[in-house]
Coordinates of C-alpha atoms in Angstrom, one line a residue:
M1 CA 392.4 158.4 166.2
V2 CA 389.5 157.0 164.6
K3 CA 386.7 158.7 163.2
F4 CA 383.3 158.3 163.0
S5 CA 380.9 159.9 160.4
Y6 CA 377.4 158.8 159.2
S7 CA 375.1 160.6 156.7
T8 CA 372.0 162.8 157.6
R9 CA 370.0 160.2 156.1
S10 CA 371.5 157.6 158.7
A11 CA 370.9 159.7 161.2
T12 CA 367.5 160.4 160.4
N13 CA 366.8 156.9 160.2
F14 CA 368.7 156.3 163.4
F15 CA 366.5 158.6 165.3
F16 CA 363.2 157.4 163.5
F17 CA 364.0 154.0 164.7
F18 CA 364.7 155.0 168.3
F19 CA 361.4 157.0 168.4
L20 CA 359.7 153.7 167.2
F21 CA 361.3 151.7 170.1
L22 CA 360.2 154.7 172.7
L23 CA 357.0 154.4 171.2
S24 CA 356.6 150.7 171.7
L25 CA 357.6 151.2 175.2
T26 CA 354.7 153.0 175.7
S27 CA 352.2 151.7 173.8
V28 CA 352.5 147.9 175.2
P29 CA 350.8 147.2 178.3
V30 CA 353.1 146.3 181.1
A31 CA 351.5 143.9 183.8
E32 CA 352.8 145.3 187.3
A33 CA 352.6 143.8 190.4
R34 CA 350.4 145.3 193.1
V35 CA 350.9 145.7 196.8
R36 CA 347.2 144.8 198.1
Y37 CA 346.9 145.9 201.6
Y38 CA 343.9 144.9 204.2
K39 CA 343.4 145.5 207.6
W40 CA 341.1 143.1 209.7
E41 CA 339.8 142.9 213.2
V42 CA 338.5 139.4 213.9
K43 CA 336.1 139.2 217.0
Y44 CA 333.1 137.6 218.2
E45 CA 329.6 138.6 217.3
F46 CA 326.1 137.0 218.1
K47 CA 325.0 136.5 214.3
S48 CA 321.9 134.0 213.0
P49 CA 323.7 132.6 209.6
D50 CA 320.8 130.0 209.6
C51 CA 318.3 132.0 211.8
Y52 CA 319.6 130.4 215.1
K53 CA 321.7 132.8 217.1
K54 CA 325.5 132.2 218.3
L55 CA 328.5 133.4 218.6
V56 CA 330.4 133.9 215.0
I57 CA 333.9 134.8 214.5
T58 CA 333.9 137.9 211.9
I59 CA 336.2 139.8 210.2
N60 CA 335.4 143.5 210.1
G61 CA 331.9 142.2 211.1
R62 CA 331.5 139.8 208.4
S63 CA 331.3 135.8 207.8
P64 CA 332.5 135.0 205.4
G65 CA 335.0 137.6 205.8
P66 CA 336.0 140.1 202.7
T67 CA 336.9 138.3 199.4
I68 CA 340.6 139.2 198.6
I69 CA 340.8 140.0 194.8
A70 CA 344.4 140.2 193.3
Q71 CA 346.3 139.6 190.5
Q72 CA 349.6 136.9 189.6
N73 CA 352.3 138.3 191.4
D74 CA 350.6 140.8 193.7
T75 CA 351.9 140.9 197.0
I76 CA 349.2 140.7 199.5
I77 CA 349.5 142.2 202.8
V78 CA 346.9 141.1 205.9
E79 CA 347.0 142.9 209.1
V80 CA 345.1 141.0 211.5
K81 CA 344.3 142.1 214.8
N82 CA 343.0 139.4 217.5
S83 CA 340.0 140.7 219.3
L84 CA 338.4 137.5 220.3
L85 CA 339.3 138.3 223.7
T86 CA 339.8 134.7 225.0
E87 CA 341.4 133.0 222.4
N88 CA 344.4 132.6 220.3
L89 CA 344.4 132.8 216.6
A90 CA 346.1 132.0 213.3
I91 CA 344.9 132.3 209.4
H92 CA 346.2 129.7 207.0
W93 CA 345.8 130.9 203.4
H94 CA 344.8 127.9 201.5
G95 CA 346.1 127.0 198.5
I96 CA 349.0 129.7 198.2
R97 CA 352.5 127.8 198.3
Q98 CA 354.1 130.7 200.4
I99 CA 357.3 130.4 198.4
G100 CA 360.0 132.3 200.2
T101 CA 357.4 132.8 203.0
P102 CA 357.1 129.7 204.7
W103 CA 356.6 131.6 208.3
F104 CA 353.4 133.3 206.4
D105 CA 351.4 129.9 206.0
G106 CA 349.2 130.3 209.0
T107 CA 349.5 127.1 210.5
E108 CA 349.7 127.3 214.4
G109 CA 352.2 124.9 215.7
V110 CA 353.8 124.3 212.2
T111 CA 354.8 127.5 211.1
Q112 CA 353.8 130.3 213.6
C113 CA 353.0 130.5 217.2
P114 CA 349.3 131.9 217.4
I115 CA 348.4 135.5 217.8
V116 CA 347.3 136.3 221.2
P117 CA 344.1 138.4 222.0
G118 CA 344.7 141.7 221.9
D119 CA 348.0 141.5 219.4
T120 CA 348.1 142.6 215.5
F121 CA 350.3 140.1 213.2
K122 CA 351.1 141.0 209.5
Y123 CA 350.5 138.3 206.9
Q124 CA 352.8 139.4 203.7
F125 CA 353.0 136.9 200.9
V126 CA 353.1 136.8 196.9
V127 CA 350.0 135.2 194.9
D128 CA 352.3 133.6 192.5
R129 CA 349.7 132.2 189.9
P130 CA 346.3 132.7 189.1
G131 CA 343.1 130.7 190.5
T132 CA 340.7 129.9 193.0
Y133 CA 342.2 130.0 196.5
L134 CA 340.4 130.2 200.0
Y135 CA 341.6 131.5 203.6
H136 CA 340.3 130.4 207.3
A137 CA 341.3 129.8 210.9
H138 CA 343.8 127.4 211.3
Y139 CA 344.0 127.3 215.2
G140 CA 342.2 124.4 217.2
M141 CA 338.8 124.2 215.5
Q142 CA 338.1 127.6 214.9
R143 CA 337.4 127.5 211.1
E144 CA 334.1 125.9 211.8
A145 CA 333.1 129.2 214.0
G146 CA 332.9 131.5 211.0
L147 CA 336.4 132.8 210.1
Y148 CA 336.7 131.8 206.3
G149 CA 336.5 133.7 202.9
S150 CA 337.7 133.8 199.2
I151 CA 341.0 134.6 197.6
R152 CA 340.5 135.1 193.4
V153 CA 343.5 135.5 191.8
S154 CA 343.2 136.5 188.1
P155 CA 345.9 136.2 185.5
P156 CA 348.2 139.2 184.4
A157 CA 346.5 141.7 181.8
G158 CA 346.4 140.7 178.3
Q159 CA 346.8 136.9 179.7
P160 CA 344.0 134.6 178.2
E161 CA 342.4 131.9 179.6
P162 CA 341.2 128.9 178.1
F163 CA 337.7 129.7 178.4
A164 CA 335.2 132.5 177.8
Y165 CA 333.1 134.3 180.4
N166 CA 331.1 137.6 180.8
Y167 CA 331.2 137.8 184.5
D168 CA 332.9 136.2 187.8
R169 CA 331.1 135.2 190.8
S170 CA 332.4 133.1 194.2
I171 CA 330.7 131.1 196.8
I172 CA 331.6 129.4 199.5
L173 CA 329.6 125.9 200.6
T174 CA 330.0 125.1 204.6
D175 CA 328.1 123.1 207.2
W176 CA 326.8 124.6 210.1
Y177 CA 326.7 123.9 214.3
H178 CA 325.1 125.0 216.9
N179 CA 327.4 124.1 219.4
S180 CA 330.6 125.7 220.1
T181 CA 333.8 124.7 218.9
Y182 CA 334.8 124.4 222.5
E183 CA 332.0 121.8 223.1
Q184 CA 333.0 119.8 220.1
S185 CA 336.8 119.5 221.0
V186 CA 335.7 118.7 224.6
G187 CA 333.9 115.8 223.4
L188 CA 336.4 114.1 220.9
S189 CA 338.9 114.6 223.6
S190 CA 337.2 112.8 226.2
I191 CA 336.4 109.3 227.8
P192 CA 333.7 108.4 227.1
F193 CA 333.8 109.7 223.5
V194 CA 331.2 112.3 222.2
W195 CA 331.0 112.6 218.7
V196 CA 330.3 115.9 217.1
G197 CA 327.2 114.5 215.5
E198 CA 325.7 115.9 211.9
P199 CA 325.6 119.5 211.3
H200 CA 322.5 121.3 212.1
S201 CA 322.1 123.1 208.6
L202 CA 324.1 123.8 205.4
L203 CA 325.2 127.6 204.0
I204 CA 325.6 128.6 201.0
Q205 CA 328.1 132.0 201.0
G206 CA 327.4 132.1 205.0
K207 CA 323.2 131.9 204.6
G208 CA 321.1 129.2 205.5
K209 CA 317.9 128.0 206.9
F210 CA 317.3 125.7 210.4
N211 CA 314.1 125.0 211.3
C212 CA 312.9 127.1 214.2
S213 CA 309.9 124.6 215.0
T214 CA 312.6 121.8 216.5
P215 CA 311.5 120.7 219.9
G216 CA 313.9 122.0 222.6
I217 CA 314.9 125.6 220.9
P218 CA 314.8 127.9 223.7
A219 CA 312.4 131.2 223.3
G220 CA 314.2 133.9 221.4
V221 CA 317.3 132.0 220.1
C222 CA 315.7 131.1 216.5
N223 CA 313.6 133.8 214.4
A224 CA 312.6 132.3 210.8
S225 CA 312.2 136.1 209.3
N226 CA 315.6 137.4 210.7
P227 CA 316.8 138.7 207.3
E228 CA 320.3 137.3 208.2
C229 CA 319.3 134.2 207.3
S230 CA 317.3 135.3 203.9
P231 CA 318.4 132.8 201.2
Y232 CA 321.4 133.8 199.2
S233 CA 320.7 135.2 196.0
M234 CA 322.9 135.6 192.8
T235 CA 321.6 137.4 190.0
I236 CA 322.3 136.9 186.8
V237 CA 321.6 138.5 183.2
P238 CA 319.7 136.4 180.6
G239 CA 322.0 135.2 177.9
K240 CA 325.4 135.8 179.9
T241 CA 327.9 133.1 180.8
Y242 CA 329.2 133.1 184.4
R243 CA 332.2 131.9 185.7
L244 CA 330.9 130.3 189.1
R245 CA 334.0 129.8 191.4
V246 CA 332.5 126.8 194.5
S247 CA 334.7 126.3 197.0
S248 CA 333.9 123.9 200.1
L249 CA 335.1 124.9 203.6
T250 CA 332.6 122.2 205.5
A251 CA 333.3 121.1 208.9
L252 CA 332.5 117.4 208.0
S253 CA 330.4 117.1 205.3
A254 CA 331.0 116.0 201.6
L255 CA 328.7 118.0 199.4
S256 CA 326.6 117.7 195.8
F257 CA 326.2 121.2 194.3
Q258 CA 323.3 121.8 191.7
I259 CA 321.5 124.2 190.0
E260 CA 318.2 123.7 189.1
G261 CA 317.9 123.5 185.1
H262 CA 321.4 124.1 184.4
N263 CA 324.5 122.2 183.5
M264 CA 327.9 123.1 184.6
T265 CA 331.4 122.8 182.7
V266 CA 333.9 122.5 184.8
V267 CA 337.0 124.2 183.9
E268 CA 339.5 124.8 187.0
A269 CA 340.5 122.9 190.1
D270 CA 342.6 124.2 192.9
G271 CA 344.0 126.8 190.4
H272 CA 344.6 124.6 187.5
Y273 CA 342.8 124.3 184.2
V274 CA 340.5 121.5 183.8
Q275 CA 340.0 119.7 180.1
P276 CA 336.4 120.8 180.4
F277 CA 333.6 118.6 181.4
V278 CA 329.6 119.1 181.8
V279 CA 328.1 118.1 185.3
Q280 CA 324.8 118.3 186.4
N281 CA 325.6 117.8 190.2
L282 CA 329.1 118.7 191.4
F283 CA 330.5 116.9 194.3
I284 CA 332.9 118.5 196.3
Y285 CA 334.9 118.1 199.4
S286 CA 336.3 120.1 202.2
G287 CA 339.2 122.3 201.1
E288 CA 338.5 122.1 197.4
T289 CA 337.7 124.7 194.7
Y290 CA 336.2 124.3 191.1
S291 CA 335.4 126.9 188.6
V292 CA 332.4 126.1 186.3
L293 CA 331.0 127.8 183.5
I294 CA 327.2 128.4 183.4
K295 CA 325.0 129.6 180.4
A296 CA 322.0 131.7 181.8
D297 CA 319.8 130.1 179.0
Q298 CA 316.8 129.2 180.8
D299 CA 313.2 131.1 181.3
P300 CA 313.9 134.5 182.4
S301 CA 310.7 135.1 184.0
R302 CA 311.4 133.1 187.2
N303 CA 314.3 132.1 189.2
Y304 CA 315.9 128.7 190.0
W305 CA 317.3 127.1 193.0
M306 CA 320.9 126.5 193.9
T307 CA 321.3 123.6 196.4
T308 CA 323.8 121.6 198.3
N309 CA 323.4 118.0 199.8
V310 CA 325.4 115.7 201.9
V311 CA 326.9 112.9 200.2
S312 CA 329.0 109.9 201.7
R313 CA 327.3 110.2 205.1
K314 CA 324.0 109.5 205.8
P315 CA 322.5 112.9 206.2
S316 CA 320.5 114.1 208.8
T317 CA 321.2 118.0 207.5
P318 CA 318.5 119.5 205.6
P319 CA 319.6 120.7 202.1
G320 CA 321.3 124.1 201.8
Q321 CA 319.1 126.4 199.5
A322 CA 320.0 129.9 197.5
I323 CA 318.2 131.7 194.8
F324 CA 319.5 131.7 191.2
N325 CA 318.0 135.0 190.3
Y326 CA 317.4 136.1 186.6
Y327 CA 317.4 139.9 186.5
P328 CA 314.9 141.6 186.8
N329 CA 312.8 139.3 189.1
H330 CA 313.1 140.1 192.4
P331 CA 316.1 138.5 194.3
Q332 CA 314.0 137.2 197.1
R333 CA 311.4 135.9 194.7
F334 CA 311.3 131.5 195.5
P335 CA 311.7 129.5 192.8
P336 CA 307.9 127.7 191.7
T337 CA 309.3 124.4 191.9
T338 CA 310.4 122.1 194.8
S339 CA 314.7 122.3 194.8
P340 CA 316.6 119.7 193.4
S341 CA 317.0 116.6 195.9
G342 CA 320.5 115.8 194.6
P343 CA 322.1 112.5 194.2
A344 CA 321.8 109.6 196.5
W345 CA 324.1 109.9 199.4
D346 CA 325.6 106.5 199.8
D347 CA 326.1 106.3 195.7
V348 CA 329.8 106.0 195.5
E349 CA 330.1 105.4 191.5
P350 CA 329.3 109.2 190.4
R351 CA 331.6 110.3 192.6
F352 CA 334.3 108.1 192.0
A353 CA 333.5 109.0 188.0
Q354 CA 334.2 112.5 188.7
S355 CA 337.3 112.1 190.1
L356 CA 338.6 110.0 187.4
A357 CA 337.3 112.8 184.9
I358 CA 339.3 115.6 186.1
K359 CA 342.4 115.9 184.1
A360 CA 344.7 118.5 182.8
H361 CA 343.4 120.9 180.1
K362 CA 345.3 120.0 177.0
D363 CA 347.3 123.2 176.5
H364 CA 348.1 123.6 180.3
I365 CA 349.5 120.1 181.0
H366 CA 352.4 120.4 183.6
K367 CA 354.2 117.0 183.1
P368 CA 354.7 115.2 186.5
P369 CA 358.4 113.5 186.9
Q370 CA 358.4 110.1 185.5
I371 CA 359.7 108.5 188.6
A372 CA 359.7 109.1 192.2
H373 CA 362.3 108.8 195.2
R374 CA 360.6 108.1 197.8
S375 CA 357.0 106.5 198.1
I376 CA 355.0 106.9 201.6
V377 CA 351.8 104.6 201.8
M378 CA 349.4 106.0 204.3
L379 CA 346.9 103.8 205.9
N380 CA 344.0 106.1 207.2
T381 CA 342.3 104.2 210.0
Q382 CA 340.3 105.3 213.5
N383 CA 342.1 103.9 216.6
R384 CA 341.9 103.8 220.1
V385 CA 345.3 105.1 222.0
N386 CA 344.9 104.9 225.9
G387 CA 341.2 105.0 225.9
F388 CA 340.6 107.8 223.6
T389 CA 339.3 107.6 220.0
R390 CA 341.7 108.7 217.4
W391 CA 342.5 109.1 213.7
S392 CA 346.0 107.7 212.7
V393 CA 348.5 107.5 209.6
N394 CA 350.0 104.1 209.5
N395 CA 348.6 103.3 213.3
V396 CA 350.6 106.8 214.2
S397 CA 348.2 109.5 215.4
F398 CA 349.6 113.0 215.3
N399 CA 349.9 115.5 217.9
L400 CA 351.6 119.4 217.4
P401 CA 354.2 120.0 220.0
H402 CA 354.3 123.4 221.7
T403 CA 356.8 124.8 219.7
P404 CA 356.4 125.3 215.7
Y405 CA 358.0 122.9 213.8
L406 CA 359.7 125.5 211.7
I407 CA 361.2 127.2 214.7
S408 CA 362.3 123.9 216.1
L409 CA 364.0 122.5 213.2
K410 CA 365.5 126.0 211.7
Y411 CA 367.0 126.1 215.3
K412 CA 367.6 122.7 215.8
L413 CA 365.7 122.3 218.6
N414 CA 365.1 118.3 218.2
H415 CA 364.3 117.6 221.7
V416 CA 361.1 119.3 221.5
F417 CA 359.6 116.7 219.0
S418 CA 360.4 112.9 218.4
Q419 CA 363.1 112.0 216.3
V420 CA 361.8 108.6 215.5
P421 CA 360.9 108.7 212.0
P422 CA 357.4 107.8 211.1
P423 CA 356.4 104.8 209.4
D424 CA 356.4 104.9 205.3
G425 CA 353.9 102.2 205.4
Y426 CA 352.1 99.3 206.8
D427 CA 352.0 95.6 206.9
F428 CA 349.8 95.4 203.3
K429 CA 349.7 92.2 202.9
T430 CA 348.0 90.8 206.2
Y431 CA 345.9 93.9 206.7
N432 CA 342.1 93.8 205.9
I433 CA 340.8 96.9 205.0
Y434 CA 337.2 96.0 205.1
N435 CA 337.3 94.7 208.8
V436 CA 337.8 96.8 212.3
S437 CA 340.7 96.4 213.3
D438 CA 341.8 96.2 217.0
N439 CA 345.0 98.4 216.5
P440 CA 346.5 97.0 219.5
N441 CA 349.7 98.9 218.9
A442 CA 348.3 102.6 217.8
T443 CA 350.2 105.0 219.3
T444 CA 350.7 108.8 219.3
S445 CA 353.9 111.1 217.8
N446 CA 354.9 114.5 216.8
A447 CA 357.6 113.1 214.6
V448 CA 357.7 114.5 210.9
Y449 CA 358.9 112.9 207.6
R450 CA 362.1 114.4 206.4
L451 CA 362.3 114.9 202.7
A452 CA 365.4 115.2 200.6
F453 CA 365.1 118.7 199.0
N454 CA 364.5 118.7 195.2
T455 CA 363.2 115.0 195.2
T456 CA 360.0 113.7 194.4
V457 CA 357.6 111.9 196.5
D458 CA 354.7 109.7 196.0
V459 CA 351.9 109.0 198.6
I460 CA 349.3 106.5 198.3
L461 CA 346.3 107.5 200.6
Q462 CA 344.7 104.2 201.5
N463 CA 341.4 104.0 202.9
A464 CA 339.8 101.5 205.6
N465 CA 336.9 100.5 207.5
S466 CA 336.5 102.7 210.9
M467 CA 335.6 101.0 214.1
N468 CA 331.9 101.1 212.9
N469 CA 331.7 98.0 210.8
N470 CA 331.1 98.4 207.4
T471 CA 331.5 102.4 207.6
S472 CA 334.5 103.7 205.4
E473 CA 334.7 107.7 205.4
T474 CA 335.6 110.1 202.8
H475 CA 338.8 111.8 203.7
P476 CA 339.5 115.3 201.6
W477 CA 343.4 115.5 202.3
H478 CA 345.1 118.9 201.7
L479 CA 348.8 119.4 201.5
H480 CA 350.2 122.8 202.6
G481 CA 353.2 124.7 200.5
H482 CA 352.6 122.5 197.2
D483 CA 350.6 121.7 194.1
F484 CA 350.8 117.8 193.7
W485 CA 349.8 115.7 190.7
V486 CA 346.8 113.2 191.1
L487 CA 348.3 110.3 189.6
G488 CA 345.3 108.1 190.2
Y489 CA 342.4 106.8 192.5
G490 CA 341.6 102.8 192.7
K491 CA 339.0 100.7 194.8
G492 CA 340.1 98.2 197.2
K493 CA 343.7 97.8 198.4
F494 CA 346.4 99.3 196.6
D495 CA 348.9 96.8 195.3
I496 CA 352.6 98.6 195.7
Y497 CA 353.6 96.0 193.1
N498 CA 350.9 96.5 190.4
D499 CA 348.6 99.6 190.7
Q500 CA 351.8 102.0 190.1
N501 CA 351.9 100.6 186.2
K502 CA 347.9 102.2 186.4
F503 CA 349.3 105.9 187.1
N504 CA 348.5 108.8 184.9
L505 CA 351.5 110.2 183.8
V506 CA 350.1 111.9 180.6
D507 CA 348.0 114.7 181.6
P508 CA 347.1 114.4 185.4
I509 CA 345.6 117.4 187.0
M510 CA 347.4 119.2 190.0
K511 CA 345.6 119.9 193.3
N512 CA 346.3 120.9 196.5
T513 CA 343.4 118.9 197.9
V514 CA 342.3 115.7 197.3
P515 CA 339.5 113.3 198.7
V516 CA 340.5 109.4 199.1
H517 CA 337.0 107.4 198.5
P518 CA 335.7 104.4 200.9
Y519 CA 337.7 101.3 201.0
G520 CA 339.5 103.0 198.0
W521 CA 343.2 104.8 197.7
T522 CA 344.4 107.9 195.9
A523 CA 348.0 108.5 194.7
L524 CA 349.6 111.7 194.3
R525 CA 352.8 113.0 193.5
F526 CA 354.7 116.2 194.5
Q527 CA 358.5 117.8 194.6
A528 CA 359.8 118.8 197.8
D529 CA 361.0 121.9 196.3
N530 CA 359.7 124.4 198.8
P531 CA 361.9 124.6 201.9
G532 CA 360.1 124.8 205.0
A533 CA 357.5 122.6 207.3
W534 CA 354.7 121.6 205.6
L535 CA 351.2 120.2 207.2
F536 CA 349.6 117.3 205.4
H537 CA 346.2 116.5 207.0
C538 CA 342.7 115.6 206.5
H539 CA 340.7 118.6 205.9
I540 CA 337.5 117.2 208.5
E541 CA 337.7 119.5 211.3
S542 CA 337.3 116.7 213.8
H543 CA 339.6 114.2 212.1
F544 CA 342.5 116.4 212.1
F545 CA 341.8 117.4 215.7
M546 CA 341.9 113.7 216.6
G547 CA 345.1 113.0 214.7
M548 CA 344.6 112.7 211.2
G549 CA 347.9 114.2 209.8
V550 CA 351.6 114.7 209.3
V551 CA 354.3 117.2 208.9
F552 CA 356.9 117.0 205.8
E553 CA 360.2 118.9 206.4
E554 CA 362.3 120.1 203.3
G555 CA 365.4 122.0 202.6
I556 CA 365.2 123.6 206.0
D557 CA 368.7 124.8 205.9
K558 CA 367.3 126.9 202.7
V559 CA 364.7 129.0 204.5
G560 CA 365.8 132.4 205.5
K561 CA 366.1 134.4 208.6
L562 CA 362.5 133.6 210.5
P563 CA 360.6 136.7 211.4
S564 CA 360.4 137.4 215.3
S565 CA 356.8 138.3 215.0
I566 CA 356.2 134.4 214.7
M567 CA 358.0 133.4 218.1
G568 CA 357.0 133.7 221.2
C569 CA 355.4 130.1 222.3
G570 CA 356.9 127.0 223.8
E571 CA 360.6 127.0 223.9
S572 CA 360.7 130.1 221.3
K573 CA 359.8 132.3 223.9
G574 CA 362.4 135.0 224.2
F575 CA 363.2 134.6 220.6
N576 CA 361.4 137.7 219.3
R577 CA 363.4 140.0 221.5
P578 CA 366.3 141.8 220.5

């Protein structure tokens, strides 16, 4: 028999230290993930965001919709009722990687069947890292009808960020059309081709100003005194520092954003910390998000302009205007000056320079793999396919199938989409990116890129001339389900033998959306480590509608059981029944 004995002093010490241990558990804050529940009704309402009355898609009566505010590792549940009456619906959570929940990416035709009128659909996912993200419609061209909003995710309590500020604000920049998405989509898919044209106005946080004196405006449609189109005003306290989260969800336009008399320090891009740098004009492309720090250090007796201007296209759209309101001035008190004009629309150099300046913060570098297992070069071209005007990748224009890829891949319904692999490149030796090509072999396809799971993939986006001579457009490309390292930008044609030696493998920024500049190339690298089917596409609404996108498949055998709620279209009809 073994005996245990201890002195009274030993017992006292034991209980003393045990008490300290219990005390430590109660005194140290423990970050607990929360469930944040939202209930949304999506419907059309007559609104006048730029003084011109038209049908707008709203969430609970609002456009932009409510901001989702959460903390890292929280679960977001959004119950969406589709009250559009005559239209399907899907909502994409832009920048949220959907790790373990690929079916809630919200991409109609890729990860789910659309939500039909009258139905309610529940999205549920985890926001697994801090940063600035977005949500928006991902069915047809609905995004530009007003269904969009912000997602703001903060770090866990007690986890510092590499910059300091007093207040946190968010704005979304958009462009705005008066004609409906139906009119635009029919024109884009018709012979003869009817282009959507330039936007009628630019909105800052859902507010803009259209000239109601424009000839041909029907009586009673445009009202310049409508309070719905009074300028957006951001009230700030003199002497304080503001973190302003600036996002773009334009349908077409690349933008420059500026605040009169104030510098902006860029500190975050697409959810990743940036080695800080100062700008007066922030260039931003559709799908991008940035955080900038602004010190309210100017004359507090007046207000200042916040403006946004079209770049990269010859603008016919007037600048967007908002008010940077120094408290206690009246929020609608106009500044005494004319608003900043912004940079020249056709000056590519400063835009290219900003792209090169964005590096990972020195204390938050995620090193990329040093080599890639596969390289895909994607030539962006405009084509004609059977008389229709299309956008293409390597002379292949993308069409969505009727059965979403996630469903068809998981259930091995290989007959519902093409099994001919899309091309990994183009004839770079003979193709002249500066000439208008006749593209005699342009075709359409709904095939997918099948990526070996857990491999590293390089994608080179190569820009070229469109069918309008001496025109090369800026294309912002967005990848679902991943972040990627931006390894470099270049001018002219990418040299597959030499330009890889110029890649930044030391401190590249990670993003989910990136521009490819006119007649230039952009190189990115990502890891195919998120099981699912993921869209990669130009974020310009009309360009994606016209075929400028691809789908990546990876680790589909590792995807869990698909929820029945995403079924019901194409060959998945009946799959949602027990």
